[in-house]
Structures are given as structure tokens and as C-alpha cells.
PDB file of C-alpha atoms in Angstrom:
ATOM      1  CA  UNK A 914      63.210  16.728 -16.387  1.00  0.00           C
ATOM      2  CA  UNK A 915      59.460  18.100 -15.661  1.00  0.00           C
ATOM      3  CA  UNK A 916      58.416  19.819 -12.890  1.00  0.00           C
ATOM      4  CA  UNK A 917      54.875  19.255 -11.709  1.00  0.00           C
ATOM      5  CA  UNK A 918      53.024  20.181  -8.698  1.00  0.00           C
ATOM      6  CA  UNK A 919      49.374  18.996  -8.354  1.00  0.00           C
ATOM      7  CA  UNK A 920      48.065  21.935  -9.981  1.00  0.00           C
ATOM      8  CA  UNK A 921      49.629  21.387 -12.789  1.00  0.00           C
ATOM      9  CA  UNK A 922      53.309  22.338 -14.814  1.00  0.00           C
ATOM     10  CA  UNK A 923      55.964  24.556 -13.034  1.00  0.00           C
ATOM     11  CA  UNK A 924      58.772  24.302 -15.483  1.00  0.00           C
ATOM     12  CA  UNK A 925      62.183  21.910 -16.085  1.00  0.00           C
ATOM     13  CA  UNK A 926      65.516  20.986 -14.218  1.00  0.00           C
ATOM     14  CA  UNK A 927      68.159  23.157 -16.166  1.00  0.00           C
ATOM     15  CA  UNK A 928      70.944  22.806 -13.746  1.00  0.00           C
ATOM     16  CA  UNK A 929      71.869  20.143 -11.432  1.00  0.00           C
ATOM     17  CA  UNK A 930      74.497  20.841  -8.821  1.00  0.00           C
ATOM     18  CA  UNK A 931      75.643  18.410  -5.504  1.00  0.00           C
ATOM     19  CA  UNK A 932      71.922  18.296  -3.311  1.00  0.00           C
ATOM     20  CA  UNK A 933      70.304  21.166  -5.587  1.00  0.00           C
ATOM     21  CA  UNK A 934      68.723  21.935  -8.799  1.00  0.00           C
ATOM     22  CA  UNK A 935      67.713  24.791 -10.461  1.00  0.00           C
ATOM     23  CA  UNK A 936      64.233  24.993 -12.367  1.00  0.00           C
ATOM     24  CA  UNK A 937      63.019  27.198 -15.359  1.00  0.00           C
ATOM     25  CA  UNK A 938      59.689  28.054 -14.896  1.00  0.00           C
ATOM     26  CA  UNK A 939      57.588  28.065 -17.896  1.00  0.00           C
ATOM     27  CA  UNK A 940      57.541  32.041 -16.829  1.00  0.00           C
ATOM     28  CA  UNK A 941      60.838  32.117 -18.023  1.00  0.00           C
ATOM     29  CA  UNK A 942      61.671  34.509 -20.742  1.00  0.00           C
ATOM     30  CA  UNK A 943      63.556  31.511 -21.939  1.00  0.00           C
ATOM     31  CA  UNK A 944      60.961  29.180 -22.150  1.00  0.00           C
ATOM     32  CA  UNK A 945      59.029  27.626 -25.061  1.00  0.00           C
ATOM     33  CA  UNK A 946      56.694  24.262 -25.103  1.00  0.00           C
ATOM     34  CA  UNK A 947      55.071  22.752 -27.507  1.00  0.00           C
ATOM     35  CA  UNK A 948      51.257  22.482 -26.091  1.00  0.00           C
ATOM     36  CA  UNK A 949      48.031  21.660 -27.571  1.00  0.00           C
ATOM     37  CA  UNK A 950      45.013  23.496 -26.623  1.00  0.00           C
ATOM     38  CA  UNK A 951      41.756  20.662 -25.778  1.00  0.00           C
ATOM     39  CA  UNK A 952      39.213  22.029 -26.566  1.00  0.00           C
ATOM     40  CA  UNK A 953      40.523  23.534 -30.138  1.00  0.00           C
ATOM     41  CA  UNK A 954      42.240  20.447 -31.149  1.00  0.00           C
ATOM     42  CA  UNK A 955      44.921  22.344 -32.106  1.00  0.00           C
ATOM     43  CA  UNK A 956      48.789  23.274 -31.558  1.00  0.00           C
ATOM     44  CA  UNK A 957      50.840  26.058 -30.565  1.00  0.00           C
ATOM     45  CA  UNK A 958      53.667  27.142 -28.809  1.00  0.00           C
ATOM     46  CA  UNK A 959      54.006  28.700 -25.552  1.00  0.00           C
ATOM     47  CA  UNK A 960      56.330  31.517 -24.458  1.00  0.00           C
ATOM     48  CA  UNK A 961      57.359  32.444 -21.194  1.00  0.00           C
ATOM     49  CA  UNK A 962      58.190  36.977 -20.716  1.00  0.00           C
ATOM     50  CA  UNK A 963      60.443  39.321 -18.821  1.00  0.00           C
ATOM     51  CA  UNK A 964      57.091  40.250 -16.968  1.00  0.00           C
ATOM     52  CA  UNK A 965      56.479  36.646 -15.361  1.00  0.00           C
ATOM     53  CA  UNK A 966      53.410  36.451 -17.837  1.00  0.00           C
ATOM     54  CA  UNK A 967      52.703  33.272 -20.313  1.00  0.00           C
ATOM     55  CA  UNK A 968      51.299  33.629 -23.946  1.00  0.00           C
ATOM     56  CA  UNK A 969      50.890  31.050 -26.770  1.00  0.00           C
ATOM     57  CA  UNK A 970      51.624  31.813 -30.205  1.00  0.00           C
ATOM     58  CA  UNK A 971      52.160  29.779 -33.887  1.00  0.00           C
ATOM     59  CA  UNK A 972      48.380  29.157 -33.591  1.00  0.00           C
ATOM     60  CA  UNK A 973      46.932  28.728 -37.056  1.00  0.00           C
ATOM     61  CA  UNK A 974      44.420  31.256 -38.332  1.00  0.00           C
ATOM     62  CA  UNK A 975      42.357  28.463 -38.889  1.00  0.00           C
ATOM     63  CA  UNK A 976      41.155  27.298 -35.633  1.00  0.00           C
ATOM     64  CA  UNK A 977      38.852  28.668 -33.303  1.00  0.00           C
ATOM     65  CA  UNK A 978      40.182  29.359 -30.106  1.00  0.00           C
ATOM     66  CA  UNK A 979      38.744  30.734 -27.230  1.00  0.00           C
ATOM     67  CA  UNK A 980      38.749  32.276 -23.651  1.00  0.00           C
ATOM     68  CA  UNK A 981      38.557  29.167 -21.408  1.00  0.00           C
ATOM     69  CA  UNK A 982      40.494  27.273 -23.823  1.00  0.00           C
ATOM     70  CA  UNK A 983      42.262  24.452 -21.453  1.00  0.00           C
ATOM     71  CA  UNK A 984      46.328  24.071 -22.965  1.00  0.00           C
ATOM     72  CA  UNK A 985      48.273  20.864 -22.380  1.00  0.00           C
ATOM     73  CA  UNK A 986      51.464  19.941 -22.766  1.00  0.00           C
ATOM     74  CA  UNK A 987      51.645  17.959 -26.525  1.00  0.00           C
ATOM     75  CA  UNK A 988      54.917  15.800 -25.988  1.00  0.00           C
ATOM     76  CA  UNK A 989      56.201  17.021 -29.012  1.00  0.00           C
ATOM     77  CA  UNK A 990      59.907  17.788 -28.987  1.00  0.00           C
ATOM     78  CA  UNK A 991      60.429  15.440 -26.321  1.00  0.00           C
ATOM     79  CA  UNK A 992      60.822  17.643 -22.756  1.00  0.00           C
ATOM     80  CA  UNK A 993      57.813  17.156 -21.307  1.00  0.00           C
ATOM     81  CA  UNK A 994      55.562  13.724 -21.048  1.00  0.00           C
ATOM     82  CA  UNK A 995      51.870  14.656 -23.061  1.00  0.00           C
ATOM     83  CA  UNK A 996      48.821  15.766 -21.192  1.00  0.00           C
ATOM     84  CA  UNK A 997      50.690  17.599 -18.240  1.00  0.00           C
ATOM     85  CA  UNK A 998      48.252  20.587 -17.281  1.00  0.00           C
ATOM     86  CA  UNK A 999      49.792  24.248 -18.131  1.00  0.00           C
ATOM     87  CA  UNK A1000      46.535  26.961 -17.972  1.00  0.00           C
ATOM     88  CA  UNK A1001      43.751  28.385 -19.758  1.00  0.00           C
ATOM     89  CA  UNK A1002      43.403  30.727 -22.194  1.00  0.00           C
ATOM     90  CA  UNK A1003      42.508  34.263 -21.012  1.00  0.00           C
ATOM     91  CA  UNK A1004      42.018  36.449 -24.509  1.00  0.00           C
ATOM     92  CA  UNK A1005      42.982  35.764 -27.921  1.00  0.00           C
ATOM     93  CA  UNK A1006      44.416  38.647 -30.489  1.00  0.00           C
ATOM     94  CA  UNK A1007      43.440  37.654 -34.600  1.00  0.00           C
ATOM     95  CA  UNK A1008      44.876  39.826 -36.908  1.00  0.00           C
ATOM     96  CA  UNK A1009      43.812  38.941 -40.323  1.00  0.00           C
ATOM     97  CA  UNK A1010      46.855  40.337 -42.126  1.00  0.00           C
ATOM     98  CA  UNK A1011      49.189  37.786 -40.048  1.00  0.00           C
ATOM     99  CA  UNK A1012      50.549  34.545 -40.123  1.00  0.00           C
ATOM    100  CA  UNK A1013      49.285  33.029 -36.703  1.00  0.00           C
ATOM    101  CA  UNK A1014      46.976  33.928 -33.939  1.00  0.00           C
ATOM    102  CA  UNK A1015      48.389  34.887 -30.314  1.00  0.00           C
ATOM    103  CA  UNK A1016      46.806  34.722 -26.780  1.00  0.00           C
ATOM    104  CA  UNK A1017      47.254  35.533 -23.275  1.00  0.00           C
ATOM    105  CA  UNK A1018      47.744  32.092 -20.906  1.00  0.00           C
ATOM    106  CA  UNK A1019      46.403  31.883 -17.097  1.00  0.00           C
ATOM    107  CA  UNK A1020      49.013  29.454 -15.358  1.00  0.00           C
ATOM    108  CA  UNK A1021      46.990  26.550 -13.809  1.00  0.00           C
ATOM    109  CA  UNK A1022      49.646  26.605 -10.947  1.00  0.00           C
ATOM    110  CA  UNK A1023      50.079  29.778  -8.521  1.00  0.00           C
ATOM    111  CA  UNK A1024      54.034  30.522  -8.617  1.00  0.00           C
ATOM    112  CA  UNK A1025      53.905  32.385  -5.510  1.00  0.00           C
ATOM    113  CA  UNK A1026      52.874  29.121  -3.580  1.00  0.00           C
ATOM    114  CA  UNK A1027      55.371  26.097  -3.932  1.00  0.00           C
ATOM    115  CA  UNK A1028      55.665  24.332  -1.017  1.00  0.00           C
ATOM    116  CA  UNK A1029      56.102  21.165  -3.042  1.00  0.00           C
ATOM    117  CA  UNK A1030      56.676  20.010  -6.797  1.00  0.00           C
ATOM    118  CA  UNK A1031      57.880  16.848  -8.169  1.00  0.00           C
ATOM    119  CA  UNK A1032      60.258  15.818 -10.656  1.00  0.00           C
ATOM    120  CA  UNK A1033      59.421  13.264 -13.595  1.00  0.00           C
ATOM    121  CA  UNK A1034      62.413  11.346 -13.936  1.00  0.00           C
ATOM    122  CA  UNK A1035      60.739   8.665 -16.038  1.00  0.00           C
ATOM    123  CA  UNK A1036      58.206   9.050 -19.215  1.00  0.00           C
ATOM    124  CA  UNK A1037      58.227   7.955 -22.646  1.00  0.00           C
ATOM    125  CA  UNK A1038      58.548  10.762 -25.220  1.00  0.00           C
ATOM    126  CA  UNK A1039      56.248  11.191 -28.505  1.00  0.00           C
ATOM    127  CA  UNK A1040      57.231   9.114 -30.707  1.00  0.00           C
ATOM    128  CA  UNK A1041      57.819  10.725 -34.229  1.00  0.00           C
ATOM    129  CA  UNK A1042      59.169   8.205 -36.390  1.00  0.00           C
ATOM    130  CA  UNK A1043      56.164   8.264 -38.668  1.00  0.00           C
ATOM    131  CA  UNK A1044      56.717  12.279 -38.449  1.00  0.00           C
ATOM    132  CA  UNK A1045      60.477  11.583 -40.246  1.00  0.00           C
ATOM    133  CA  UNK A1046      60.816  11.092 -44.040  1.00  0.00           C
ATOM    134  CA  UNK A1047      62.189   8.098 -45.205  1.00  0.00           C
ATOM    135  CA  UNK A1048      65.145   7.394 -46.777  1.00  0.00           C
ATOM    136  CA  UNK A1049      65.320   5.561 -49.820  1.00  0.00           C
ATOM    137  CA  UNK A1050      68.118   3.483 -50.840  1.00  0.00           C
ATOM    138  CA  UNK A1051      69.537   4.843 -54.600  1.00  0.00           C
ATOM    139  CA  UNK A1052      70.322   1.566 -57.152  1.00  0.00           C
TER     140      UNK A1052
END
């Protein structure tokens, strides 16, 4: 389940125990969301490091992306409702001899204030149906 504060997303319940739960932060090392940056119109992925920092990468070499960027949460995948605020983009590294471009994320939320966050316990995931090949029936 998402974790939201007003500023925008903290991370998701991983653990539930008796009156407690634990939360990955999108920090997390372990951490990767499918997001969509606004302004681009485009999609990525975003990563979480050992250092507490957040980057995006998977961003095709086709789009032009840039500081200020805002990045949502895209739905996609199902943990995480669309639209849910993440951060900006701070600076973007294109290599022309790779795949995808990379950047450096601001967090919209400050991690080392949290005096309260709510849970979404209730949304309706992306709906990929459309996404999913279909199956035809052999004579």
C-alpha cells in the first residue's frame, strides 16, 4: 500500500506486524517505480541508492528532458495509484553511445520531517488489458 504525506510520495507498506508497519521509502536501494515525467510526456523508471539519493533511468534517447522536469507516479505495474507526486528532476546525463538517458531526482517530500503520512488502502490500478496480446482460439 502507498505512502503519501501532503508533499507528496514516501514509499510502500512492506511489512505488516500486530499495531506496526514497516515502509520502504522510495530511497530505498530496493526500490523501483514506474513514473512518468509531465512535462516530457514520457516514462521511466525510478531507483532508489545506498546513499539515500533518487535517480530515474530507462528514459528513451528520444525525449527531451529537463532540469525542472516534474515526475509522477504512472500506475503502471499496479503499486501505486497514477498521478501521486514523487520530485523534480535536478540534471540529466545523455550519452549518445547508450541505450537510455539517466537523471538525478529531487524528492518532493523532506525524509527528515515525517510527523505524519497516510496510507492508501483503496485505488484502482492501471488497467492494461488493452496492453496484453490476445489469444486466439486455433480451429
Amino acid at each position: 500500500m502507498p505512502v503519501v504525506t501532503n508533499q507528496g510520495l514516501v514509499g510502500r507498506i512492506d511489512a505488516v506486524i500486530a499495531d506496526a508497519a514497516r515502509v520502504q521509502l522510495i530511497t530505498d536501494p530496493a526500490s523501483s517505480i514506474n513514473v512518468y515525467l509531465q512535462n516530457a510526456d514520457t516514462s521511466a523508471v525510478l531507483f532508489g541508492s545506498v546513499t539515500g539519493d533518487i535517480s530515474l533511468d530507462m528514459i528513451s534517447q528520444n525525449e527531451t528532458v529537463e532540469s525542472g522536469d516534474l515526475i509522477l507516479t504512472s500506475g503502471l505495474g499496479g503499486g501505486f495509484p497514477a498521478d501521486l507526486i514523487i520530485g523534480q528532476v535536478v540534471t540529466v546525463r545523455s550519452l549518445e553511445f547508450e541505450l537510455f538517458q539517466q537523471a538525478t531526482v529531487q524528492p518532493a517530500v523532506d525524509f527528515s520531517r515525517l510527523p505524519i503520512v497516510l496510507v492508501i488502502t483503496n485505488f484502482r490500478p492501471v488497467d492494461i488489458t488493452p496492453l496484453e496480446p490476445v489469444s486466439t482460439p486455433s480451429p
